[in-house]
Every structure is written in structure tokens, then in C-alpha cells.
Amino acid sequence: MNKLKLKIGILMLSVGFFACKKQHEHSEPAPDPNKKGSAEVYFDNFVGTQEFRLNTTYTNSTTGESFKPTMLKYFISNIQLKTANGTVYTVPQMESYFLINAEDPASKKCIINNIPEGDYSEIKFLVGIDSLRNTKPVEERTGTLDIAGAAAGMYWSWNSGYIFVKFEGESPQSTAAGNKFRYHIGGFGGYSSPTINCIRQVSIEFGNDRLKVRQGNTPSLHLIVDFLKFFNGGYQLKIADYHTVMFSPATATIAVQIANNYQNMFKYDHIHDHGH
Amino acid sequence: MKKALTFLVLLSILVNCQRNVEPEIRFQKPAHFPEPHYDFSYNPVTTAGFQLGKKLFFDGILSRDGSISCGSCHIPSSAFTQHGHDLSHGIDDKLTLRNALPIMNLAWQKEFFWDGGVFHLDLFAIAPIEADNEMDETITNVLEKLRRHPQYPQLFQKAFGTPEITLDRFLKALSQFQLMAISANSKYDQYKKGLTQLDAQELAGLQIFQQKCASCHKGELFTDNTYRNNGLPIRRFMLNGIDTIDTGRNRITLNEQDKFRFKVPTLRNVEVTRPYMHDGRFRTLEQVLEHYSQGVQDSPTLDPLLKQNGQLGIPLSQDEKDKLIAFLKTLTDEEFLRNKLFQQE
């Protein structure tokens, strides 16, 4: 009696196991590179282990400074996806400009369409806008790049070029009026004479995980963007020393060091096989 | 017979119409000028585009409170400079960092501003519109105001085929107007074309100019489009309450070697573009020449041409100065300065 139960149990378990296995295979057939699918890439902003929120005070325990962000926007562009066996998919450039704006939660989700089916293991992208696009005529600056639209406030008109990362807030350590700090980082290397370049390329591997893009199944990739590293990277940015860093001779080297810091803010978190 | 009559009537109407039609506005390169730098292939100048650009240029709607237009600081009869002001006056009478540049022969210019910070004419207008000491408006809001305006959608339709008002179209129309501001018919040009003579004084001035000035103020446009330090003493000044030193090209390249370098300006119509230099510090051409002969200051970025054989500046006798000024005045182009095409209606 007991044995029977056990046998039935084993039988059911194995049926269940096979059924499950089958279902699994059914939902993720081998990729067919002739078919296209979509993926979502989430840029989840954090400060250390805390979620990043505007108008919330955070403490940087390394510098002992505290800060309350009031604005955060940054450009991500020129996205590439790579499979474990090295096939690279480059997102068409005009579909590959994204502006992440902390004020607009929807903006942290970047949707990429028309990706050839594949098991992707790595993502590459630029923080900022490639130098070529910075020099394009106005008619080729639409959508996210529209200076009068989405990109308003993310462009230096007196020194033609996009601001890549705009991070503002208040800090008791700032000696500026209203205790403000303002970091507007950009610079694509110069048009006719060389100058600072704050475009940074980021590559992130997903370990053993795969972003399984299939027609009709949209997986999502979650990246953590840790703004504590904006301050604590290879360079230690102290608000007390520099409350304002923009495009200026006095702070040119600081801007470049901040760019080196922001290159290392991004980290793989997790993948959802079936979205969100 | 009847048919022939109608034909004749039609023909005469046509001819009459033809007579009343203003000539089409098109960009034409003056024969003695080099090829323009501006790429007209994607923004060809048309009559409707020019007229729209002109209306925009003189319209206060581009500023926050309607008080300032591009034409407030760029007055056509002064070769589009703000006559008599050293630093330009913008909204709420705030001062700008620099002396207004002329809008003239811009199709031949690669970069704009005294420091060359803007590298395409189409991108230019955003800067004065958004500067809080010039027009203090946002470009987004300007486009919104134009879309709600009773006339502009129609004018955009005429110029671009549909009434849609986009940033691209707005900027292209402004460029079309500015690109047509071509000065190429001064006495000097007439002389170059063999249509008139320069007098002995002017001719002697031209020769001195070629020897002593033309390596920087080069060719038919009187600039080599580079950035140089011509030895002006460094000035500290209060700009709207802020202690300021203008380091010129250095602000754009962030390069120490570009400190105090400014764009070599054109000298066409220089008689009417006073005051002179990026900060308008000289009120007369005599003062400019006095600077070149006596006032040049040494500094690490001083242009080597102004420090030859260990001597600072450009030696000039009073006689040479008089001749140079006589020559510089032959660059005044009355036809350009009085051209009805550019005057505010």
C-alpha cells in the first residue's frame, strides 16, 4: 500500500518533471536568427543598496557627505547585444538613443525591437551621445535627441553639444548658493579642435544568465546604476571641493574623472525571461 | 479671331504679372569669392523661406517677454551689429559677455561666435534665444508660441510645403535670411572687378594692409577663420554682478594654449561696426591701429606674428595709419547696408 503510493508518487513526479521539461523546451525553442524579437533593458537607479529617489537624502559614508538629488538625467546610446558565441547585434543607431530621466519612471525602460532571435550574454552601450551625432544637422536630431523636445535642457547651445549626464541636488557640504550641487557632464572630443571627451563605453556580461530573445517573447534585462559610484570611483568627488562641474576650463579634468567614475556605475542585476 | 484675342489678353496679363513679380530670392556666390562653406543642398534658399526667416529675425516673439528680437542686437544698417554698444544689451537690459558680431557673409564661416563654440549656422539661434541675458526664452516655448500664432503656420506652409513648425524648419528659415546677408559690393570689390579705381591714399593703404594685416585678415573675406591672440591687455570686468575674465577659445577647447584667442573677425564694413574687438573696447579705428602699433601685450599665447624679431606689435607711422584707415573705409558696402531686402518692414 505504502509502496504503491510511493510508486504512484514517483510516477506522478516524473510525469510532472517531464511535462515541465517539455513545457520549458516549448517556450524557448532554439533561436532562429531569421526571426525577430524584442527585449527590454531597465536602468534601475540606486544609491548603494537603496533605490534612487529624487528629493530623498542619502549619505555617502566614504566621504561623510550627504546629498539630496533634485534632478537626474542621462543619455544611453549605441546599444549592442552579443551572444555567447560572439554574434553581435548592433541596434540601428536612430533607434538607439535613450534618455533616462529620474522624474519619469517609464523612461528607465528601454525597449529594443527587431532583434534577431538569440541567447544574448552581453550588452554594450555608450553613456552619452556619439561624437558623430553631436555634429549632425538638426534634421537628424529627432525623438530623444530633439533639442526643442525630449533633449531640452540636455544641450549646450553656446558650445554645440549634448550634455550626457545632468545630476543636480542639494548638499549641506556645498558652499554654493542654496547649498546646490550641479554636475553637467558632456564633451564629445571637439569639432575642429580637440577637447575633453566624456563619452564612455560600458560592457556588461550576464554571467551564466542569457537574455533569450524570441519572436513573441520579450525578456527583460535589469541593470543597476549605482550613483554612489558617481562620487566614489577611481576619483573621489567631494561636493565640498566641487559643487559645480560643467564645461569649463577650471573643472575640465574633474569632468573627465567623473566620466571615468560613471563608466563604472553600471552592473548586471537579473533577467526576467518573460518580461518586466 | 476670338481665340487670338483671348490669347493676346492672356499674354498681356502674363506679361503684366511678370513685371510685378519680385525677383526670386536665391543664393548666388559673388564671382570673386571662394566656394561657401555652408551646404545649401539640404537648405536651399527660397523666397518664402527667406521671408519667413526675416519675419522671425525681427520678431520679439523669440524672447521671453516679446521685447527683444535678433534685430535688436543685429541692426542691418550697422552690418547687423548693435551700433555703439561695447557689450550688447539684451532682455531686462542685461549685458552680454561680448560685443555683437556682424551677420554678414556667414555662408563662408565654419564656426560662429567670437570663440567658435557653435559649428553650424543652423544650430546658432538656440544660443541667443536661451541665454538669460539675451532673450531668456526656451526654444520649446518659442515653437509653441509660433504654432499658436495666426500667421506663422501659413508662412511655414509656404516655405516648407506643410504648416508643421519644427525646430529644424525654424532654424533653417532663420539661416536662409542670414545667409543672404552678403556684402560683396564695396568700393574695394568694385576695384577688384575693374569697375572703379582706388585713390593713391587708399591704394597705399591696401599695400600696407597686405604686408602687415592680411596674414590674419586674409583673402576676400578678410579672415582666415582661425583663433588668435592679438595682444589685447587682459581685462577683468563685472558682468551682471559676476567677476569675469573672458578667455575666448579656451572656453570651448578647455586648452591652455587657446587662452585669450578669439576669432579673427572679418573687416568688411568695419567703418560701421564700431566699437571694436570682442569686448568692444575700442571706439575708433585710430584706437585699433594705436593698439597694433603701441599697445600689444606679451603673453604665452600672443600670436607669433605680433612678436617678430623680438619686437611687440606692428610698427606703423602716422602716415601709414592714415593710409590704412583710408583703405579700410573702402570696405564699406553702401548697397549692403541700405539694402531694403534686409530692413525691418
XYZ file of C-alpha atoms in Angstrom:
621
model
C 0.000 0.000 0.000
C 2.656 2.365 1.056
C 4.865 1.112 -1.746
C 2.115 1.674 -4.213
C 1.646 5.200 -3.040
C 5.324 5.760 -3.378
C 5.350 4.307 -6.875
C 2.434 6.455 -7.916
C 4.132 9.359 -6.307
C 7.339 8.737 -8.236
C 5.355 8.217 -11.400
C 3.494 11.469 -10.938
C 6.636 13.289 -10.052
C 8.399 12.025 -13.134
C 5.389 12.806 -15.325
C 5.341 16.193 -13.791
C 9.069 16.529 -14.338
C 8.876 15.549 -17.979
C 5.823 17.651 -18.539
C 7.612 20.583 -17.022
C 10.726 19.953 -19.055
C 8.667 19.726 -22.200
C 6.868 22.927 -21.472
C 10.186 24.578 -20.865
C 11.533 23.490 -24.191
C 8.317 24.507 -25.825
C 8.575 28.109 -24.581
C 12.164 28.556 -25.669
C 12.838 26.852 -28.944
C 16.284 27.087 -30.439
C 16.806 30.607 -31.694
C 16.103 31.167 -35.367
C 18.183 34.159 -36.437
C 15.742 34.831 -39.249
C 13.072 35.621 -36.714
C 12.986 38.844 -34.736
C 12.002 39.601 -31.189
C 12.177 42.408 -28.661
C 13.873 42.998 -25.337
C 13.537 45.487 -22.521
C 16.552 46.963 -20.820
C 15.909 48.526 -17.419
C 18.258 51.060 -15.929
C 17.418 50.805 -12.228
C 18.978 53.728 -10.401
C 20.369 53.127 -6.930
C 22.450 54.845 -4.309
C 24.460 51.965 -2.886
C 21.808 49.459 -1.844
C 18.975 51.972 -1.672
C 16.724 52.794 -4.575
C 17.470 56.193 -6.070
C 14.697 58.698 -5.478
C 14.537 62.399 -6.108
C 14.212 64.617 -3.026
C 15.475 61.897 -0.712
C 18.584 62.435 1.375
C 21.399 59.911 1.105
C 24.675 59.684 2.946
C 27.931 58.797 1.310
C 29.707 57.006 4.143
C 33.056 57.157 2.321
C 33.158 60.945 2.188
C 30.798 61.617 5.063
C 28.832 63.918 2.786
C 25.107 63.799 2.325
C 23.117 64.767 -0.725
C 19.538 65.124 -1.889
C 19.118 64.700 -5.658
C 16.631 67.043 -7.345
C 17.349 66.117 -10.947
C 18.958 63.221 -12.737
C 19.009 62.652 -16.471
C 21.427 60.748 -18.641
C 21.787 59.517 -22.188
C 22.401 55.903 -23.128
C 23.107 55.214 -26.798
C 24.587 52.907 -29.428
C 23.443 49.673 -27.854
C 24.906 46.332 -28.953
C 23.953 42.835 -27.852
C 26.296 39.878 -28.089
C 25.569 36.149 -27.884
C 27.810 33.721 -26.033
C 29.215 32.506 -29.341
C 30.147 36.016 -30.327
C 27.411 37.114 -32.711
C 26.909 40.839 -32.297
C 23.682 42.670 -32.973
C 24.015 46.443 -33.297
C 20.760 48.295 -32.731
C 20.133 50.703 -35.671
C 21.548 53.986 -34.486
C 18.430 56.143 -34.664
C 16.578 53.576 -32.519
C 19.393 53.523 -30.021
C 19.210 56.863 -28.201
C 17.607 56.760 -24.784
C 17.244 59.455 -22.168
C 16.795 58.127 -18.636
C 15.045 60.723 -16.503
C 14.556 60.061 -12.788
C 11.437 62.226 -12.880
C 9.780 59.911 -15.394
C 9.811 56.292 -14.142
C 8.754 54.980 -17.557
C 11.995 56.291 -19.047
C 14.143 53.729 -17.245
C 12.750 51.031 -19.523
C 14.401 50.993 -22.946
C 12.619 48.828 -25.483
C 14.623 47.382 -28.330
C 12.739 45.851 -31.236
C 13.712 43.761 -34.247
C 16.482 41.855 -32.516
C 17.410 38.586 -34.259
C 16.464 35.663 -32.025
C 19.343 34.601 -29.848
C 20.629 33.854 -26.367
C 22.452 37.031 -25.539
C 25.112 37.103 -22.861
C 26.442 40.656 -23.005
C 25.325 44.247 -23.612
C 27.441 47.195 -24.711
C 26.388 50.816 -24.833
C 27.637 54.358 -24.578
C 26.939 56.703 -21.745
C 26.412 59.897 -23.743
C 25.915 60.609 -27.425
C 28.471 59.513 -30.004
C 30.590 62.312 -31.435
C 29.235 61.939 -34.960
C 25.634 62.561 -33.895
C 26.779 65.600 -31.952
C 27.803 67.143 -35.276
C 24.749 66.160 -37.349
C 22.352 68.680 -38.868
C 19.213 69.468 -36.905
C 17.009 67.325 -39.166
C 18.906 64.255 -37.942
C 18.258 65.029 -34.284
C 14.734 63.779 -33.797
C 12.983 61.897 -30.999
C 15.135 61.628 -27.902
C 17.656 63.976 -29.489
C 15.215 66.795 -30.269
C 16.753 69.869 -28.663
C 13.331 71.522 -28.513
C 11.661 68.358 -27.251
C 12.936 65.387 -25.267
C 16.513 66.682 -25.108
C 15.590 70.192 -23.929
C 17.990 71.151 -21.161
C 20.413 68.415 -22.221
C 22.205 70.550 -24.772
C 24.773 73.337 -24.628
C 23.776 75.883 -27.236
C 26.829 78.135 -26.820
C 29.168 75.205 -27.272
C 27.186 72.939 -29.560
C 26.919 69.552 -27.936
C 24.771 67.353 -25.773
C 25.048 67.154 -22.002
C 25.438 63.440 -21.321
C 24.715 63.318 -17.617
C 22.919 66.008 -15.627
C 22.841 65.432 -11.900
C 21.699 68.199 -9.562
C 20.682 68.462 -5.969
C 21.398 69.931 -2.584
C 24.011 69.072 -0.019
C 24.933 70.700 3.282
C 28.562 70.298 2.154
C 28.034 72.524 -0.879
C 29.235 76.091 -0.472
C 27.131 77.281 -3.423
C 24.036 79.445 -3.016
C 21.161 77.302 -1.756
C 23.675 74.519 -0.997
C 23.237 73.344 -4.562
C 25.423 70.940 -6.459
C 25.271 70.802 -10.214
C 27.105 68.321 -12.396
C 26.540 68.727 -16.128
C 28.933 66.380 -17.836
C 29.433 66.300 -21.599
C 32.026 66.954 -24.269
C 32.394 64.712 -27.299
C 36.008 65.470 -28.090
C 35.670 68.692 -30.072
C 34.651 69.651 -33.593
C 37.638 71.376 -35.163
C 39.978 71.365 -32.170
C 40.286 68.527 -29.697
C 38.804 68.926 -26.241
C 37.605 66.669 -23.438
C 35.707 63.523 -24.295
C 33.241 62.297 -21.692
C 31.606 59.592 -23.813
C 32.163 56.270 -22.072
C 31.572 52.770 -23.316
C 30.176 50.195 -20.930
C 30.179 46.403 -21.439
C 28.233 44.162 -19.101
C 28.163 40.371 -19.149
C 25.273 38.421 -17.666
C 27.315 35.591 -16.117
C 25.533 32.300 -16.710
C 22.262 34.032 -17.491
C 21.027 34.641 -21.009
C 18.717 37.212 -22.485
C 16.629 34.828 -24.579
C 15.103 36.897 -27.334
C 12.397 35.061 -29.267
C 9.622 36.157 -31.555
C 6.621 36.673 -29.317
C 8.620 36.543 -26.082
C 10.146 39.721 -24.720
C 12.661 39.131 -21.923
C 13.870 41.970 -19.753
C 17.333 42.795 -18.566
C 17.786 44.705 -15.331
C 20.915 46.757 -14.806
C 21.767 48.521 -11.587
C 23.103 52.036 -11.904
C 24.734 52.945 -8.631
C 25.068 56.699 -8.252
C 27.184 56.321 -5.163
C 29.927 55.409 -7.629
C 29.420 58.778 -9.322
C 31.192 60.106 -6.214
C 33.237 57.117 -5.105
C 35.065 55.757 -8.118
C 38.686 55.853 -9.117
C 38.243 59.527 -8.345
C 36.783 60.682 -5.046
C 34.377 63.508 -5.876
C 33.694 65.676 -2.879
C 30.803 68.095 -3.087
C 32.679 70.336 -0.672
C 35.501 70.646 -3.232
C 33.443 70.852 -6.417
C 29.785 71.767 -6.121
C 29.595 72.716 -9.784
C 31.224 70.856 -12.641
C 30.182 71.820 -16.142
C 32.061 72.560 -19.330
C 34.669 74.988 -18.108
C 38.461 75.303 -18.177
C 38.579 75.357 -14.374
C 36.951 71.942 -13.953
C 37.828 70.173 -17.230
C 39.957 67.487 -15.561
C 37.306 66.891 -12.896
C 34.648 66.376 -15.582
C 36.809 63.701 -17.206
C 37.347 61.961 -13.862
C 33.617 61.996 -13.182
C 33.109 60.375 -16.595
C 35.567 57.669 -15.573
C 33.509 57.205 -12.434
C 30.196 56.963 -14.246
C 31.581 54.376 -16.620
C 31.731 52.032 -13.616
C 28.274 52.732 -12.174
C 26.572 50.022 -14.240
C 26.236 46.423 -13.130
C 24.243 43.347 -14.118
C 21.367 42.530 -11.787
C 18.975 39.962 -13.246
C 16.972 38.848 -16.243
C 13.282 38.031 -16.429
C 12.719 35.538 -19.207
C 9.195 36.750 -19.838
C 9.351 40.479 -19.355
C 9.287 43.210 -16.725
C -10.061 85.717 -84.235
C -11.795 85.476 -80.879
C -9.301 82.852 -79.854
C -6.400 85.002 -80.903
C -7.800 87.879 -78.892
C -8.140 85.826 -75.715
C -4.633 84.605 -76.294
C -3.376 88.175 -76.567
C -5.266 89.220 -73.455
C -3.864 86.276 -71.563
C -0.402 87.036 -72.784
C -0.594 90.648 -71.690
C -1.866 89.605 -68.274
C 1.018 87.232 -68.002
C 3.490 89.882 -69.033
C 1.953 92.358 -66.615
C 2.078 89.851 -63.825
C 5.636 89.052 -64.632
C 6.541 92.713 -64.283
C 5.062 92.955 -60.798
C 6.651 89.782 -59.510
C 9.618 90.410 -57.245
C 12.726 88.596 -58.341
C 13.073 85.183 -56.741
C 15.489 85.154 -53.839
C 18.320 82.714 -54.413
C 21.799 82.352 -53.047
C 24.407 83.367 -55.569
C 28.123 83.256 -54.900
C 29.864 86.528 -55.766
C 32.269 85.697 -58.586
C 35.397 86.762 -56.710
C 34.507 84.866 -53.505
C 35.656 81.332 -52.700
C 33.157 78.449 -52.513
C 30.862 78.812 -49.485
C 31.271 76.509 -46.515
C 27.515 76.230 -45.870
C 25.936 73.211 -47.544
C 22.958 74.659 -49.429
C 21.929 71.292 -50.828
C 19.743 70.475 -47.854
C 18.590 74.016 -47.166
C 18.289 75.849 -50.484
C 17.318 79.498 -50.074
C 13.835 80.234 -51.407
C 11.831 83.453 -51.430
C 9.270 82.063 -48.990
C 11.967 80.626 -46.714
C 13.871 83.900 -46.713
C 10.733 85.943 -45.973
C 9.824 83.628 -43.100
C 13.360 83.843 -41.739
C 13.246 87.605 -41.975
C 9.963 87.833 -40.090
C 11.364 85.576 -37.366
C 14.589 87.566 -37.172
C 12.758 90.798 -36.399
C 10.060 89.302 -34.177
C 10.153 89.749 -30.391
C 8.136 86.531 -30.085
C 11.517 84.810 -29.875
C 12.128 86.376 -26.450
C 10.505 85.703 -23.082
C 8.556 88.973 -22.878
C 8.383 89.933 -26.534
C 10.813 92.824 -26.048
C 13.916 91.572 -27.860
C 14.349 90.276 -31.381
C 17.509 89.160 -33.143
C 17.285 92.504 -34.919
C 17.536 94.381 -31.584
C 21.219 93.498 -31.389
C 21.892 92.945 -35.084
C 20.852 96.116 -36.888
C 21.039 95.837 -40.702
C 22.334 99.371 -41.313
C 25.290 98.683 -38.972
C 26.159 95.477 -40.822
C 23.873 93.745 -38.330
C 25.784 94.810 -35.208
C 24.427 96.684 -32.181
C 25.767 100.046 -33.101
C 27.576 101.956 -30.394
C 27.328 99.309 -27.675
C 30.508 97.697 -26.414
C 28.719 94.777 -24.803
C 25.300 94.074 -26.249
C 22.171 94.801 -24.257
C 19.632 92.019 -24.031
C 16.459 91.346 -22.102
C 15.860 93.426 -18.932
C 18.813 95.446 -20.284
C 21.215 92.737 -19.115
C 24.651 92.801 -20.688
C 26.089 90.058 -22.843
C 29.617 88.786 -22.399
C 30.713 90.211 -25.722
C 30.310 92.759 -28.449
C 27.829 91.714 -31.149
C 29.310 90.184 -34.283
C 28.089 91.232 -37.690
C 25.738 88.934 -39.590
C 27.446 89.077 -42.909
C 28.880 86.534 -45.351
C 28.071 83.777 -42.889
C 27.956 81.155 -45.650
C 31.756 81.320 -45.710
C 32.182 80.843 -41.995
C 32.889 77.458 -40.453
C 32.262 78.341 -36.827
C 30.307 81.018 -35.035
C 30.797 83.265 -32.026
C 33.999 85.022 -31.053
C 35.165 81.674 -29.641
C 33.758 79.438 -32.408
C 31.616 77.476 -29.941
C 28.850 76.797 -32.469
C 29.873 74.856 -35.551
C 26.784 75.081 -37.713
C 24.804 78.178 -38.576
C 21.556 76.203 -38.236
C 22.412 75.448 -34.617
C 23.158 79.050 -33.803
C 19.822 80.682 -32.948
C 19.212 78.386 -29.967
C 22.037 80.135 -28.099
C 20.715 83.729 -28.013
C 17.129 82.548 -27.502
C 18.013 80.529 -24.416
C 20.651 82.847 -22.911
C 19.181 84.509 -19.833
C 20.938 87.777 -20.690
C 19.746 87.831 -24.298
C 16.228 86.549 -24.980
C 15.720 84.300 -21.919
C 13.181 82.032 -23.595
C 13.180 78.303 -24.237
C 13.292 77.051 -27.780
C 10.461 74.640 -26.932
C 8.250 77.536 -25.902
C 9.159 79.628 -28.951
C 7.955 76.807 -31.206
C 4.746 76.531 -29.152
C 4.104 80.279 -29.499
C 4.694 80.100 -33.251
C 2.300 77.161 -33.603
C -0.461 79.151 -31.872
C 0.252 82.288 -33.914
C -2.342 83.379 -36.520
C 0.202 83.769 -39.351
C 3.225 81.559 -38.786
C 1.730 78.134 -39.637
C 0.752 79.552 -43.030
C 4.205 81.031 -43.582
C 5.817 77.695 -42.717
C 3.486 76.056 -45.219
C 4.619 78.468 -47.915
C 8.255 77.887 -47.118
C 8.292 74.148 -46.465
C 5.122 72.709 -48.018
C 3.186 71.919 -44.832
C 2.233 74.109 -41.844
C 4.168 71.939 -39.412
C 6.511 74.003 -37.218
C 9.566 72.017 -36.223
C 12.890 73.061 -34.753
C 14.600 72.042 -37.966
C 12.385 74.249 -40.145
C 12.525 77.162 -37.736
C 16.309 77.134 -37.725
C 16.591 76.624 -41.474
C 14.380 79.631 -42.165
C 16.469 81.825 -39.858
C 19.592 80.588 -41.625
C 18.152 81.396 -45.033
C 17.650 85.008 -44.054
C 21.096 85.322 -42.523
C 22.856 83.571 -45.400
C 21.531 86.153 -47.841
C 23.272 88.944 -45.930
C 26.129 89.032 -48.397
C 28.417 92.016 -48.590
C 30.483 91.897 -51.788
C 29.992 95.238 -53.446
C 32.150 97.737 -51.608
C 34.430 100.183 -53.376
C 37.205 97.639 -52.842
C 35.140 94.957 -54.639
C 34.401 97.369 -57.489
C 38.117 97.985 -57.737
C 38.848 94.245 -57.769
C 36.354 93.833 -60.592
C 37.995 96.634 -62.531
C 34.914 98.848 -62.271
C 36.485 101.667 -60.303
C 39.859 102.998 -59.137
C 41.159 103.421 -55.614
C 42.827 106.778 -54.982
C 46.551 106.974 -54.172
C 45.952 107.043 -50.408
C 43.638 104.005 -50.493
C 45.977 102.060 -52.767
C 48.930 102.718 -50.481
C 46.730 101.579 -47.572
C 45.883 98.359 -49.410
C 49.588 97.644 -49.837
C 50.354 98.203 -46.168
C 47.354 96.055 -45.292
C 48.616 93.215 -47.445
C 52.026 93.386 -45.794
C 51.013 93.833 -42.191
C 47.479 92.623 -41.660
C 46.462 90.149 -44.371
C 48.176 87.118 -42.877
C 45.327 87.053 -40.352
C 42.652 89.192 -42.044
C 43.041 87.100 -45.136
C 41.520 86.887 -48.609
C 38.243 88.297 -49.853
C 36.557 87.623 -46.522
C 39.305 89.327 -44.532
C 39.658 86.465 -42.091
C 41.483 83.146 -42.155
C 38.829 81.732 -39.795
C 41.383 80.946 -37.087
C 41.552 81.923 -33.437
C 44.417 84.147 -32.358
C 45.555 86.339 -29.536
C 46.221 89.797 -30.933
C 47.728 91.097 -27.711
C 44.844 92.935 -26.089
C 45.556 93.605 -22.398
C 43.584 91.143 -20.247
C 40.513 92.700 -18.733
C 38.603 91.843 -15.602
C 35.093 93.145 -15.572
C 31.859 92.779 -13.694
C 29.241 91.091 -15.837
C 25.786 91.298 -14.281
C 27.423 91.165 -10.874
C 29.951 88.428 -11.637
C 33.689 88.998 -11.777
C 34.627 87.822 -15.246
C 37.664 87.282 -17.444
C 36.894 86.225 -20.979
C 39.383 83.553 -22.028
C 37.938 83.182 -25.544
C 38.598 79.989 -27.468
C 39.808 78.368 -24.253
C 36.187 78.225 -23.069
C 35.430 75.837 -25.918
C 38.547 73.698 -26.185
C 39.481 73.893 -22.466
C 43.042 74.076 -23.755
C 45.540 76.409 -22.005
C 47.097 77.292 -25.345
C 43.804 78.729 -26.509
C 43.596 81.238 -23.678
C 42.735 84.732 -24.940
C 42.463 83.610 -28.529
C 39.481 84.961 -30.407
C 38.196 84.540 -33.914
C 39.924 86.755 -36.459
C 36.948 88.917 -37.442
C 36.132 89.970 -40.974
C 36.890 93.638 -41.666
C 34.211 94.170 -44.275
C 32.098 97.217 -43.316
C 34.439 97.774 -40.398
C 33.764 101.515 -40.608
C 30.221 100.925 -39.289
C 30.744 98.015 -36.888
C 32.322 100.024 -34.087
C 33.072 99.556 -31.276
C 35.805 97.024 -31.953
C 37.208 93.758 -30.574
C 35.367 91.002 -28.707
C 34.577 93.297 -25.804
C 34.087 96.452 -27.823
C 36.939 98.200 -26.015
C 37.978 100.476 -28.898
C 35.606 103.082 -30.208
C 37.550 104.121 -33.312
C 39.780 102.620 -35.964
C 42.521 105.018 -34.824
C 42.436 103.316 -31.419
C 42.660 99.902 -33.099
C 45.783 100.925 -35.005
C 47.205 102.510 -31.889
C 46.787 99.106 -30.252
C 48.605 97.261 -33.026
C 51.479 99.739 -33.084
C 51.857 100.584 -29.368
C 49.519 98.514 -27.179
C 50.252 94.858 -27.908
C 50.866 92.954 -24.668
C 53.121 89.948 -24.478
C 51.702 86.704 -23.082
C 52.281 82.977 -23.545
C 49.597 82.782 -26.220
C 50.362 86.015 -28.084
C 50.363 85.323 -31.815
C 53.968 84.997 -33.082
C 53.144 87.340 -35.979
C 52.840 90.117 -33.419
C 56.219 89.425 -31.894
C 58.631 89.324 -34.768
C 62.340 89.951 -34.272
C 61.735 90.454 -30.596
C 59.537 93.461 -31.278
C 55.984 93.601 -29.942
C 53.191 94.696 -32.267
C 53.199 96.074 -35.788
C 55.231 99.233 -36.313
C 53.074 101.880 -38.032
C 53.854 105.529 -38.723
C 51.089 108.140 -38.588
C 51.173 108.290 -42.376
C 50.771 104.533 -42.629
C 47.883 104.626 -40.171
C 46.080 107.258 -42.236
C 46.552 105.210 -45.357
C 45.343 102.020 -43.664
C 42.211 103.759 -42.447
C 41.557 105.164 -45.913
C 41.800 101.628 -47.227
C 39.616 100.093 -44.502
C 36.884 102.576 -45.434
C 36.822 101.212 -48.997
C 35.385 98.042 -47.443
C 32.131 99.865 -46.658
C 29.376 98.437 -48.823
C 26.566 101.001 -49.084
C 24.449 98.733 -51.213
C 24.535 96.078 -48.499
C 23.938 98.497 -45.629
C 20.915 100.086 -47.302
C 19.514 97.001 -48.941
C 15.721 97.078 -48.494
C 15.717 93.312 -48.568
C 17.185 93.231 -45.057
C 15.375 96.181 -43.489
C 12.673 95.536 -40.951
C 9.251 96.204 -42.518
